[in-house]
Coordinates of C-alpha atoms in Angstrom, one line a residue:
X1 CA 16.8 33.3 8.5
X2 CA 19.0 32.3 12.1
X3 CA 16.5 29.5 12.5
X4 CA 17.2 26.2 11.2
X5 CA 13.8 25.8 9.3
X6 CA 12.9 22.7 7.9
X7 CA 9.6 21.9 5.2
X8 CA 7.1 19.0 5.0
X9 CA 5.0 19.0 2.5
X10 CA 2.4 16.6 2.4
X11 CA 1.2 15.0 5.7
X12 CA -0.2 11.8 5.3
X13 CA 1.0 8.8 7.1
X14 CA 4.5 9.4 5.9
X15 CA 4.9 13.1 6.4
X16 CA 3.8 12.9 9.7
X17 CA 6.4 10.2 10.7
X18 CA 9.2 12.5 9.6
X19 CA 7.6 15.2 11.8
X20 CA 7.3 13.3 14.6
X21 CA 11.1 11.6 14.4
X22 CA 12.2 15.3 13.9
X23 CA 10.6 16.3 16.9
X24 CA 11.7 13.1 19.2
X25 CA 15.5 14.0 18.0
X26 CA 15.1 17.5 18.4
X27 CA 14.1 16.6 22.1
X28 CA 17.0 14.4 22.7
X29 CA 19.4 18.0 21.2
X30 CA 21.7 18.4 24.5
X31 CA 22.3 22.3 23.1
X32 CA 19.8 25.4 23.0
X33 CA 17.7 24.9 19.7
X34 CA 16.2 27.8 17.4
X35 CA 14.1 25.6 14.9
X36 CA 11.0 26.2 13.0
X37 CA 9.1 23.3 11.9
X38 CA 6.1 23.5 8.7
X39 CA 3.7 20.9 8.1
X40 CA 2.0 21.9 4.8
X41 CA -1.0 20.0 3.3
X42 CA -3.6 21.4 0.6
X43 CA -6.7 19.2 2.4
X44 CA -5.8 18.8 6.1
X45 CA -2.8 19.0 8.2
X46 CA -2.0 15.7 10.4
X47 CA -4.3 13.7 8.4
X48 CA -3.8 14.6 4.7
X49 CA -6.2 13.7 1.5
X50 CA -6.2 9.7 2.1
X51 CA -7.2 9.3 5.8
X52 CA -8.7 13.2 6.1
X53 CA -11.5 13.7 8.6
X54 CA -14.2 14.7 6.9
X55 CA -14.9 11.7 5.2
X56 CA -18.0 9.0 5.6
X57 CA -17.2 6.3 7.9
X58 CA -17.9 3.7 5.3
X59 CA -14.3 3.8 3.8
X60 CA -12.3 1.2 5.9
X61 CA -9.0 0.4 6.3
X62 CA -7.6 -3.1 5.5
X63 CA -4.9 -3.3 8.4
X64 CA -6.4 -4.2 11.9
X65 CA -6.5 -1.4 14.2
X66 CA -4.6 -2.6 17.0
X67 CA -1.4 -3.4 14.2
X68 CA -1.0 0.4 13.4
X69 CA 0.7 3.0 15.3
X70 CA 2.2 6.6 14.2
X71 CA 4.6 6.8 16.9
X72 CA 8.2 5.4 16.9
X73 CA 7.9 4.6 20.2
X74 CA 5.3 2.6 22.9
X75 CA 4.1 4.5 25.6
X76 CA 6.3 4.8 28.8
X77 CA 4.3 6.5 31.4
X78 CA 4.8 10.0 30.3
X79 CA 2.8 12.1 28.3
X80 CA 2.1 10.9 25.0
X81 CA 5.0 12.6 22.5
X82 CA 7.1 12.5 19.9
X83 CA 9.0 8.7 20.3
X84 CA 6.4 7.1 22.6
X85 CA 2.9 7.1 22.6
X86 CA 0.0 5.2 22.0
X87 CA -1.2 3.0 19.1
X88 CA -4.3 3.4 16.9
X89 CA -6.2 1.2 19.2
X90 CA -4.9 2.3 22.4
X91 CA -5.9 5.8 21.4
X92 CA -9.3 4.6 19.8
X93 CA -9.9 2.5 23.1
X94 CA -9.5 5.9 25.2
X95 CA -10.7 8.4 23.0
X96 CA -14.0 6.9 22.1
X97 CA -16.8 4.2 23.3
X98 CA -17.3 2.6 20.5
X99 CA -14.0 1.0 20.5
X100 CA -14.5 -2.5 18.3
X101 CA -11.2 -4.2 19.6
X102 CA -7.7 -4.7 18.2
X103 CA -8.7 -7.1 15.0
X104 CA -11.0 -4.3 14.2
X105 CA -10.9 -2.4 10.7
X106 CA -11.1 1.1 11.4
X107 CA -12.9 4.1 9.7
X108 CA -10.1 5.7 7.3
X109 CA -11.4 9.2 8.9
X110 CA -10.8 7.6 12.3
X111 CA -7.4 7.0 11.6
X112 CA -7.1 10.7 10.3
X113 CA -8.6 11.7 14.0
X114 CA -6.0 9.8 15.5
X115 CA -3.4 11.2 13.0
X116 CA -4.6 14.7 14.1
X117 CA -4.0 14.1 18.0
X118 CA -0.4 12.8 17.1
X119 CA -0.2 16.3 15.4
X120 CA -1.3 18.0 18.5
X121 CA 0.8 15.9 21.2
X122 CA 3.8 16.5 19.2
X123 CA 3.4 20.4 18.7
X124 CA 2.2 20.7 22.5
X125 CA 5.9 18.4 23.5
X126 CA 8.6 20.2 21.6
X127 CA 11.3 21.2 23.4
X128 CA 11.8 25.0 23.9
X129 CA 13.4 26.7 20.7
X130 CA 11.6 24.8 18.3
X131 CA 8.0 25.8 16.8
X132 CA 5.9 24.1 14.2
X133 CA 3.4 26.0 12.3
X134 CA 0.8 24.0 10.0
X135 CA -0.1 25.4 6.9
X136 CA -3.5 24.0 5.0
X137 CA -2.3 25.4 1.7
X138 CA -1.7 23.3 -1.4
X139 CA 2.6 24.0 -2.7
X140 CA 2.6 25.2 -5.7
X141 CA 6.5 25.5 -6.6
X142 CA 9.7 24.9 -4.9
X143 CA 12.7 26.6 -6.0
X144 CA 16.6 26.2 -4.8
X145 CA 18.3 29.4 -4.6
X146 CA 21.5 30.1 -2.6
X147 CA 21.5 26.8 -1.0
X148 CA 18.1 27.7 0.7
X149 CA 14.8 26.9 -1.2
X150 CA 11.5 29.1 -1.6
X151 CA 8.3 27.5 -1.1
X152 CA 5.0 29.2 -3.4
X153 CA 1.8 28.4 -1.5
X154 CA -1.1 28.3 -3.2
X155 CA -2.3 31.4 -0.5
X156 CA 0.1 33.8 -2.4
X157 CA 3.0 33.1 0.9
X158 CA 6.7 32.5 0.2
X159 CA 8.3 30.3 2.2
X160 CA 11.6 30.2 3.0
X161 CA 13.2 27.2 4.6
X162 CA 17.1 25.3 4.7
X163 CA 15.6 21.4 4.2
X164 CA 12.3 20.1 2.8
X165 CA 11.2 17.1 3.0
X166 CA 8.6 15.9 -0.1
X167 CA 5.9 13.2 1.0
X168 CA 2.9 14.2 -1.7
X169 CA 1.6 10.8 -1.9
X170 CA -0.8 9.8 -4.4
X171 CA -0.6 11.0 -8.4
X172 CA -3.4 11.8 -10.5
X173 CA -1.8 11.4 -13.8
X174 CA -2.8 12.4 -17.2
X175 CA -4.8 9.9 -18.9
X176 CA -3.4 8.4 -22.1
X177 CA -3.8 4.9 -23.9
X178 CA -6.8 3.0 -23.3
X179 CA -8.1 5.2 -20.4
X180 CA -7.9 8.4 -22.4
X181 CA -9.7 6.9 -25.2
X182 CA -12.4 6.2 -22.8
X183 CA -12.9 9.3 -21.2
X184 CA -12.8 11.0 -24.6
X185 CA -15.5 9.0 -25.7
X186 CA -17.1 10.6 -22.6
X187 CA -16.6 14.1 -24.0
X188 CA -18.0 13.3 -27.2
X189 CA -21.7 12.1 -25.8
X190 CA -22.8 14.3 -23.1
X191 CA -25.0 11.7 -21.8
X192 CA -22.0 9.4 -20.5
X193 CA -19.2 9.9 -17.6
X194 CA -15.9 8.9 -17.2
X195 CA -14.5 9.1 -13.2
X196 CA -11.1 8.9 -13.2
X197 CA -8.9 7.2 -10.5
X198 CA -8.5 8.4 -7.3
X199 CA -9.4 8.1 -3.7
X200 CA -12.9 7.0 -4.0
X201 CA -13.6 9.5 -1.0
X202 CA -13.0 12.4 -3.8
X203 CA -14.6 10.9 -6.7
X204 CA -17.8 12.5 -7.2
X205 CA -20.1 9.7 -7.2
X206 CA -23.1 11.3 -5.5
X207 CA -23.6 12.9 -9.0
X208 CA -24.4 9.1 -10.4
X209 CA -28.4 8.6 -11.2
X210 CA -30.6 6.0 -9.1
X211 CA -31.2 3.1 -11.3
X212 CA -28.6 4.1 -13.4
X213 CA -26.2 1.2 -14.4
X214 CA -22.5 2.3 -13.4
X215 CA -19.4 0.4 -14.8
X216 CA -16.6 -0.2 -12.1
X217 CA -13.1 -0.8 -13.8
X218 CA -11.2 -3.3 -11.2
X219 CA -12.1 -5.7 -8.3
X220 CA -9.0 -4.4 -5.8
X221 CA -9.6 -2.2 -2.9
X222 CA -10.9 0.4 -3.9
X223 CA -13.7 -1.3 -5.6
X224 CA -15.0 -2.0 -2.5
X225 CA -15.2 1.7 -1.3
X226 CA -16.9 2.2 -4.6
X227 CA -19.6 -0.3 -3.8
X228 CA -19.9 0.8 -0.5
X229 CA -20.5 4.4 -1.3
X230 CA -23.0 3.6 -3.9
X231 CA -25.0 1.0 -1.8
X232 CA -24.7 2.3 2.1
X233 CA -24.1 6.0 0.7
X234 CA -27.3 6.1 -0.7
X235 CA -28.9 5.0 2.5
X236 CA -29.1 1.2 2.0
X237 CA -27.9 -1.3 5.0
X238 CA -26.7 -4.6 5.5
X239 CA -28.0 -7.2 8.2
X240 CA -27.1 -10.1 9.6
X241 CA -28.9 -12.7 7.7
X242 CA -28.9 -17.2 8.3
X243 CA -25.8 -19.3 8.5
X244 CA -23.7 -15.9 8.9
X245 CA -24.6 -14.1 5.5
X246 CA -26.0 -10.7 5.0
X247 CA -28.9 -9.0 3.7
X248 CA -28.9 -6.2 2.2
X249 CA -32.0 -3.4 2.5
X250 CA -31.8 -1.2 -0.5
X251 CA -33.0 2.4 0.1
X252 CA -34.0 2.9 -3.9
X253 CA -31.7 4.9 -4.4
X254 CA -28.9 2.8 -5.7
X255 CA -27.5 2.3 -9.1
X256 CA -26.9 -1.2 -10.3
X257 CA -23.3 -1.9 -10.3
X258 CA -21.3 -3.6 -13.4
X259 CA -18.0 -4.7 -12.6
X260 CA -15.2 -6.3 -13.8
X261 CA -11.1 -7.1 -14.2
X262 CA -8.6 -9.4 -15.2
X263 CA -9.5 -11.8 -12.4
X264 CA -12.9 -11.8 -12.5
X265 CA -12.7 -12.1 -8.7
X266 CA -13.1 -9.4 -6.0
X267 CA -10.2 -9.2 -4.0
X268 CA -10.0 -11.7 -1.7
X269 CA -10.7 -11.7 2.3
X270 CA -7.8 -11.3 4.7
X271 CA -7.9 -14.2 7.2
X272 CA -9.3 -12.6 10.2
X273 CA -6.5 -11.8 12.7
X274 CA -5.3 -14.2 15.4
X275 CA -1.7 -12.6 15.7
X276 CA -0.7 -9.9 18.4
X277 CA 0.0 -6.5 17.9
X278 CA 3.7 -7.1 17.9
X279 CA 4.2 -10.2 15.9
X280 CA 7.3 -10.8 13.8
X281 CA 7.8 -13.4 11.0
X282 CA 11.1 -14.4 10.8
X283 CA 11.3 -16.1 7.6
X284 CA 13.3 -19.6 7.3
X285 CA 14.5 -19.9 3.7
X286 CA 13.5 -16.4 1.9
X287 CA 16.4 -14.1 3.2
X288 CA 18.4 -11.4 1.6
X289 CA 21.8 -13.4 2.6
X290 CA 20.2 -16.9 1.2
X291 CA 19.1 -15.4 -2.2
X292 CA 22.4 -14.3 -2.8
X293 CA 24.6 -16.7 -1.3
X294 CA 23.5 -18.5 -4.4
X295 CA 23.8 -15.0 -6.6
X296 CA 26.6 -13.2 -4.9
X297 CA 26.5 -10.5 -7.6
X298 CA 25.1 -8.4 -9.6
X299 CA 21.3 -7.7 -11.0
X300 CA 19.1 -10.2 -10.1
X301 CA 16.7 -12.3 -12.3
X302 CA 12.9 -12.3 -9.9
X303 CA 11.5 -15.4 -11.5
X304 CA 15.1 -17.2 -11.6
X305 CA 16.9 -16.0 -8.4
X306 CA 14.2 -14.4 -6.1
X307 CA 11.0 -16.2 -6.5
X308 CA 11.7 -19.4 -6.0
X309 CA 13.2 -18.9 -2.4
X310 CA 9.6 -17.2 -1.8
X311 CA 7.0 -19.6 -3.2
X312 CA 9.5 -21.8 -0.6
X313 CA 9.0 -20.0 2.0
X314 CA 5.4 -19.6 1.0
X315 CA 5.2 -23.5 1.4
X316 CA 6.8 -24.4 3.7
X317 CA 4.4 -22.2 5.9
X318 CA 1.4 -23.8 4.1
X319 CA 2.7 -27.4 4.8
X320 CA 3.6 -26.6 8.3
X321 CA 0.2 -25.1 9.5
X322 CA -1.5 -28.4 8.0
X323 CA 1.1 -30.7 9.6
X324 CA 0.3 -28.9 13.0
X325 CA -3.6 -29.3 12.5
X326 CA -3.4 -32.5 11.4
X327 CA -0.6 -34.6 13.1
X328 CA 0.7 -31.6 16.0
X329 CA 3.2 -29.2 16.9
X330 CA 5.6 -31.6 17.2
X331 CA 5.7 -32.7 13.3
X332 CA 5.4 -29.4 12.2
X333 CA 9.0 -28.7 13.9
X334 CA 10.5 -31.4 12.5
X335 CA 9.4 -30.9 8.9
X336 CA 10.7 -27.2 10.0
X337 CA 14.2 -28.8 10.4
X338 CA 14.0 -30.8 7.3
X339 CA 13.3 -28.2 5.3
X340 CA 16.3 -26.0 6.6
X341 CA 18.4 -28.7 6.3
X342 CA 17.9 -29.8 2.5
X343 CA 18.1 -25.6 2.1
X344 CA 21.7 -25.8 2.1
X345 CA 22.0 -27.2 -1.3
X346 CA 19.5 -24.9 -3.1
X347 CA 15.6 -24.3 -3.2
X348 CA 14.3 -27.3 -1.1
X349 CA 11.3 -29.3 -2.5
X350 CA 9.1 -28.1 0.3
X351 CA 5.9 -30.3 -0.5
X352 CA 8.0 -33.6 -1.2
X353 CA 9.1 -33.4 2.0
X354 CA 6.1 -33.0 4.4
X355 CA 4.6 -35.4 1.7
X356 CA 7.3 -38.0 3.1
X357 CA 6.2 -37.1 6.8
X358 CA 2.9 -37.6 5.9
X359 CA 0.7 -34.7 4.7
X360 CA -1.7 -36.1 2.5
X361 CA -4.3 -34.1 -0.2
X362 CA -2.7 -31.0 0.3
X363 CA -2.3 -29.1 -3.2
X364 CA 0.7 -27.2 -3.4
X365 CA 0.0 -23.3 -3.5
X366 CA 0.1 -22.1 -7.5
X367 CA 0.1 -18.4 -7.3
X368 CA -1.0 -18.1 -11.0
X369 CA -4.1 -20.1 -10.7
X370 CA -4.8 -18.5 -6.9
X371 CA -4.8 -15.3 -8.3
X372 CA -6.7 -16.0 -11.4
X373 CA -9.5 -18.6 -10.6
X374 CA -11.0 -18.5 -14.0
X375 CA -8.3 -18.0 -16.0
X376 CA -8.7 -21.0 -18.4
X377 CA -12.6 -21.6 -17.9
X378 CA -15.4 -20.8 -20.2
X379 CA -18.8 -20.1 -19.2
X380 CA -22.3 -21.0 -20.7
X381 CA -23.5 -17.4 -19.6
X382 CA -23.7 -15.3 -16.7
X383 CA -26.0 -17.4 -14.6
X384 CA -23.1 -20.7 -14.7
X385 CA -20.2 -17.6 -14.3
X386 CA -22.3 -16.5 -11.0
X387 CA -22.5 -19.4 -9.7
X388 CA -18.9 -20.1 -9.8
X389 CA -17.9 -16.7 -8.3
X390 CA -20.3 -17.8 -5.8
X391 CA -18.6 -21.1 -4.9
X392 CA -15.3 -19.1 -5.1
X393 CA -16.1 -16.5 -2.7
X394 CA -17.6 -19.1 -0.3
X395 CA -14.3 -21.3 -0.1
X396 CA -12.6 -18.0 0.2
X397 CA -14.6 -16.6 3.3
X398 CA -14.4 -20.3 4.8
X399 CA -10.3 -19.6 4.6
X400 CA -10.7 -16.6 5.9
X401 CA -12.7 -17.5 8.9
X402 CA -10.4 -20.1 9.8
X403 CA -8.1 -17.1 10.6
X404 CA -3.9 -16.0 9.5
X405 CA -2.4 -18.9 11.9
X406 CA -4.9 -21.5 11.5
X407 CA -5.6 -21.4 8.0
X408 CA -2.8 -22.9 5.8
X409 CA -4.0 -20.7 2.7
X410 CA -4.3 -17.6 4.4
X411 CA -1.5 -17.8 6.9
X412 CA 0.8 -19.1 3.2
X413 CA -0.4 -15.8 1.7
X414 CA 0.4 -13.7 5.3
X415 CA 4.1 -14.6 3.9
X416 CA 3.9 -12.4 1.3
X417 CA 3.1 -9.6 3.4
X418 CA 5.4 -10.7 6.2
X419 CA 8.4 -10.8 3.7
X420 CA 8.1 -7.2 1.7
X421 CA 10.8 -6.1 4.0
X422 CA 13.3 -8.7 1.9
X423 CA 11.7 -8.0 -1.9
X424 CA 12.7 -4.6 -0.9
X425 CA 16.1 -5.8 -0.1
X426 CA 16.4 -7.6 -3.4
X427 CA 15.3 -5.0 -5.8
X428 CA 14.9 -1.8 -4.8
X429 CA 17.6 0.0 -6.6
X430 CA 17.8 -1.7 -9.8
X431 CA 18.3 -4.5 -7.7
X432 CA 16.7 -6.6 -11.0
X433 CA 17.6 -6.3 -14.1
X434 CA 15.7 -4.1 -16.1
X435 CA 13.9 -6.7 -18.3
X436 CA 13.0 -8.3 -15.2
X437 CA 11.9 -5.4 -13.0
X438 CA 9.4 -4.7 -15.8
X439 CA 8.1 -7.6 -17.1
X440 CA 8.3 -10.4 -14.0
X441 CA 8.5 -8.6 -11.0
X442 CA 6.1 -5.4 -11.8
X443 CA 4.2 -6.8 -14.8
X444 CA 3.6 -10.6 -13.5
X445 CA 4.4 -10.8 -9.6
X446 CA 3.0 -7.4 -8.5
X447 CA -0.4 -8.2 -9.7
X448 CA -0.7 -11.3 -8.4
X449 CA 1.0 -10.4 -5.5
X450 CA -1.5 -7.4 -4.3
X451 CA -4.5 -9.9 -5.2
X452 CA -3.4 -12.3 -2.6
X453 CA -2.1 -10.5 0.1
X454 CA -4.0 -7.4 0.4
X455 CA -7.6 -8.0 0.6
X456 CA -10.0 -6.5 2.7
X457 CA -12.7 -7.6 5.9
X458 CA -14.7 -10.6 5.1
X459 CA -17.3 -8.2 5.8
X460 CA -16.6 -6.9 1.8
X461 CA -17.1 -10.2 0.6
X462 CA -20.4 -10.8 2.7
X463 CA -21.5 -7.9 1.4
X464 CA -20.9 -8.5 -2.3
X465 CA -22.7 -11.9 -2.1
X466 CA -25.4 -9.7 -0.7
X467 CA -25.6 -7.4 -3.3
X468 CA -25.4 -9.8 -6.2
X469 CA -28.8 -11.4 -4.1
X470 CA -30.5 -8.1 -4.5
X471 CA -29.2 -7.4 -8.3
X472 CA -27.6 -5.0 -7.4
X473 CA -24.2 -5.7 -8.5
X474 CA -22.8 -7.6 -11.0
X475 CA -19.1 -9.1 -11.7
X476 CA -19.5 -9.9 -15.5
X477 CA -16.5 -12.3 -15.3
X478 CA -12.8 -12.5 -16.0
X479 CA -10.7 -10.4 -18.8
X480 CA -13.5 -7.6 -18.5
X481 CA -13.7 -5.8 -21.2
X482 CA -14.5 -1.9 -20.7
X483 CA -15.5 -0.8 -24.6
X484 CA -16.7 2.5 -26.2
X485 CA -19.8 2.1 -28.3
X486 CA -20.0 4.8 -30.8
X487 CA -23.0 3.5 -32.4
X488 CA -25.1 3.9 -29.6
X489 CA -23.4 6.2 -27.6
X490 CA -22.6 4.2 -24.4
X491 CA -20.0 2.1 -22.5
X492 CA -19.8 -1.7 -23.2
X493 CA -18.8 -4.1 -20.2
X494 CA -18.1 -7.8 -21.0
X495 CA -16.5 -10.9 -20.7
X496 CA -14.8 -12.4 -23.6
X497 CA -15.3 -15.7 -21.5
X498 CA -19.2 -16.0 -20.6
X499 CA -21.4 -15.8 -23.4
X500 CA -24.0 -13.0 -23.4
X501 CA -22.5 -10.9 -21.2
X502 CA -22.2 -7.4 -22.4
X503 CA -23.9 -4.5 -20.5
X504 CA -24.5 -1.3 -21.8
X505 CA -23.4 1.6 -18.9
X506 CA -23.8 5.2 -19.3
X507 CA -21.1 6.0 -16.4
X508 CA -17.6 4.2 -16.0
X509 CA -16.1 4.7 -12.7
X510 CA -11.7 3.3 -12.9
X511 CA -11.4 1.6 -9.0
X512 CA -7.8 1.5 -9.9
X513 CA -5.4 3.6 -7.6
X514 CA -3.0 5.4 -10.5
X515 CA 0.1 4.0 -10.6
X516 CA 2.7 6.7 -10.1
X517 CA 4.5 8.0 -13.3
X518 CA 6.5 11.1 -12.7
X519 CA 6.1 11.6 -16.6
X520 CA 2.5 11.6 -16.5
X521 CA 1.6 13.4 -12.7
X522 CA -0.6 16.7 -13.6
X523 CA 0.4 18.3 -10.1
X524 CA 1.2 21.7 -10.6
X525 CA 4.5 21.2 -8.1
X526 CA 5.3 18.0 -9.5
X527 CA 5.4 19.5 -12.9
X528 CA 7.3 22.5 -12.8
X529 CA 10.1 20.0 -10.4
X530 CA 9.7 18.0 -13.7
X531 CA 10.2 20.4 -16.0
X532 CA 12.9 22.0 -14.3
X533 CA 15.2 19.0 -14.1
X534 CA 15.1 19.1 -10.1
X535 CA 13.4 15.7 -10.4
X536 CA 13.6 13.2 -12.8
X537 CA 12.5 8.9 -13.4
X538 CA 15.2 6.5 -12.5
X539 CA 15.9 4.3 -15.4
X540 CA 16.7 1.1 -14.4
X541 CA 20.1 0.5 -16.4
X542 CA 21.0 -3.1 -15.2
X543 CA 21.6 -6.0 -17.5
X544 CA 20.9 -4.4 -20.7
X545 CA 18.9 -1.9 -22.1
X546 CA 17.4 0.9 -19.8
X547 CA 14.3 0.1 -18.4
X548 CA 12.4 3.6 -17.3
X549 CA 10.1 3.3 -14.2
X550 CA 8.5 6.6 -13.9
X551 CA 9.4 6.4 -10.0
X552 CA 11.3 9.5 -9.1
X553 CA 15.0 9.6 -8.9
X554 CA 16.6 9.1 -5.3
X555 CA 19.7 8.1 -3.9
X556 CA 19.7 5.6 -1.1
X557 CA 18.6 7.1 2.1
X558 CA 18.0 9.3 3.4
X559 CA 16.4 9.9 0.0
X560 CA 17.6 13.0 -2.1
X561 CA 16.1 13.4 -5.7
X562 CA 18.8 13.4 -8.4
X563 CA 18.5 15.8 -11.5
X564 CA 18.8 15.9 -14.7
X565 CA 22.9 16.5 -14.8
X566 CA 22.8 13.7 -12.4
X567 CA 23.6 15.9 -9.3
X568 CA 22.1 15.3 -5.6
X569 CA 20.3 17.6 -4.1
X570 CA 21.3 16.9 -0.4
X571 CA 18.8 19.7 1.5
X572 CA 15.5 17.9 -0.3
X573 CA 14.3 14.4 0.3
X574 CA 11.8 12.6 -1.9
X575 CA 9.7 9.9 0.6
X576 CA 7.2 7.6 -0.1
X577 CA 4.5 6.8 -3.3
X578 CA 6.3 9.5 -5.8
X579 CA 9.1 7.1 -5.6
X580 CA 7.6 3.9 -6.5
X581 CA 9.6 1.9 -8.7
X582 CA 12.4 3.2 -7.9
X583 CA 12.0 1.5 -4.5
X584 CA 8.7 -0.8 -4.0
X585 CA 5.5 -0.7 -2.2
X586 CA 5.8 3.0 -1.0
X587 CA 2.3 2.6 0.0
X588 CA 3.0 1.5 3.8
X589 CA 0.8 3.8 6.0
X590 CA 1.7 2.7 9.4
X591 CA 4.3 0.5 11.4
X592 CA 3.7 -1.8 14.1
X593 CA 3.2 -0.5 17.7
X594 CA 6.8 -0.2 19.3
X595 CA 8.6 -2.1 16.0
X596 CA 10.8 0.1 13.8
X597 CA 9.9 -1.4 10.3
X598 CA 11.6 0.6 7.3
X599 CA 8.5 2.5 7.6
X600 CA 10.2 4.1 10.7
X601 CA 13.9 3.6 9.7
X602 CA 13.1 6.0 6.6
X603 CA 12.1 8.7 7.9
X604 CA 14.5 8.7 11.0
X605 CA 17.2 8.8 8.9
X606 CA 15.6 12.0 6.9
X607 CA 15.3 13.7 10.4
X608 CA 19.0 13.0 11.4
X609 CA 20.3 14.4 7.8
X610 CA 18.0 17.5 7.8
X611 CA 19.2 18.4 11.6
X612 CA 22.6 17.8 10.8
X613 CA 22.7 21.8 10.1
X614 CA 22.5 22.2 13.7
X615 CA 25.9 22.3 14.9
X616 CA 26.4 22.2 18.5
X617 CA 27.4 19.0 20.2
X618 CA 27.2 17.6 16.4
X619 CA 29.9 14.8 17.4
X620 CA 27.9 13.0 20.2
X621 CA 24.7 13.5 17.8
X622 CA 25.5 12.4 14.4
X623 CA 23.3 9.4 13.6
X624 CA 24.3 6.0 13.1
X625 CA 25.7 5.1 9.2
X626 CA 23.6 2.4 9.0
X627 CA 20.7 5.0 8.9
X628 CA 21.9 7.5 7.1
X629 CA 23.7 7.9 3.6
X630 CA 24.3 5.2 1.4
X631 CA 25.1 2.2 4.0
X632 CA 21.6 2.1 4.8
X633 CA 21.3 -0.5 7.5
X634 CA 20.8 -4.2 5.9
X635 CA 16.5 -5.4 6.8
X636 CA 18.5 -8.7 7.4
X637 CA 20.7 -7.4 10.0
X638 CA 18.0 -6.1 12.2
X639 CA 16.8 -6.9 15.2
X640 CA 13.5 -9.2 15.5
X641 CA 11.8 -6.1 17.2
X642 CA 12.6 -4.3 14.4
X643 CA 12.6 -6.5 11.5
X644 CA 8.9 -6.8 10.6
X645 CA 6.3 -3.6 10.5

């Protein structure tokens, strides 16, 4: 093999960004090239599984179209190519006549078509001496031998490469614990069915009988996908009603959805977007430098060292937005100055400062109360709970309609999204003690942040109300139980806080995305890497007993896997969801147009390292140290344009 050969396995957004950065760096290389690039995906090269283009249009993204890009740079007047191409919104507006605007929520299939166009343009504009081959097959094994990698493909081909980038996406886990028991119950009773959690587009939801009762575990983003598939996907339709409400017109083919979760509340809506595509929130209080100034060394405790500063930042935006609305922008600016001055002494009393400056009747942010609105309530029965649920949804829709800049609540909760880079800086690679990572961060904060900061479009909550009106959706209550009923050969869905809430169902759908866990992943490729010892789990040994996170153990950027003997495989890179819990929030699927978020930085660091093998003119072409190796650039030191994606 005289050519340099690099394979990317998995072509969802992460894999596509690595490919884009490889092509962009190759285009800048000063010497002659002989490079072979391979993009391997079992579902659809370019779009991957989640964004495959043959899925129905009722599966929506939860980021507005204008804020997504799969290019690392904006258009520059030349042809679309690696490093300079249109955002998703720009592409959609030009490619189709149905573009609803930058603040709309696109079908995931449409984003998949955009990703396919990126693949086409990147391949078409590769420099001389570089080829790209897309392979629609499953990678079943990757074995290292003689310094190279042999990839066994499902069609029988053996692909030999110098470097391999693993961006394999969501896992499918072996069922254990409660899920394993519920699945086993269905195997014992032929009329029952248990559908394991994965992308709703890949679930056999069409096999659920019309008129039957189907239990749905979870009320998060995947719940809305399941809800859409079992209603609009069955031929029903929503139309505008009075006062901005929606009315559902059933087809008659729908089942009855019986759903629940710990909170008993469907995921709240995102605030109407009022932020431009290049918007970048710059935190005032919650920065890595400020947190570390009070705890300079050693692993952090999330609840003691990190969360107080994050909550202060959330409260700062909450109060400043309310002050701007009631007393004007000058009052809000003066408030910000007073808070920042007080922060030199420690976490400032943000709400107290706001009250002192004239802000009245604004209750402080309570993350627990917002994420678990029914936690301490007992209801007289299902009707009583539904009244409370409708009231909660109505209040949320009112906040969302005000927008993510003008609503004090929605603006404040957006801070949890806008400061994810700060949290990653502090918690990745055992930045927390093992106990705090497991209990405080993953066990307490992450579920609440996922509930409060990752919501769907407002339309989805309006659809929930319309389906409640039709009796085709029932949300049973908080702390929902999904139990096997062996005596009757069925499942029971109930809430201990709602007497009389138990509903028998014959199908259970787990509408939760599986938690990435190398130990339980049943993918043949992942299983072989695990069994060979090439991939191991990351164990957080900071601050006491070790906590096995289940994420793939990797080095810092550019993310080489660490084998069972502690060796580092410098020709392989593992990026994205398989490394979740080693790093945090690896589900990101795009970057902001023209802004280098961690999403782009990670891909570029891998591309730079993978192309070192070219050798020629190496001294003038080596990437900057902050993008490669253990000295990965501190997010706090980036320019504002490259900070918030």
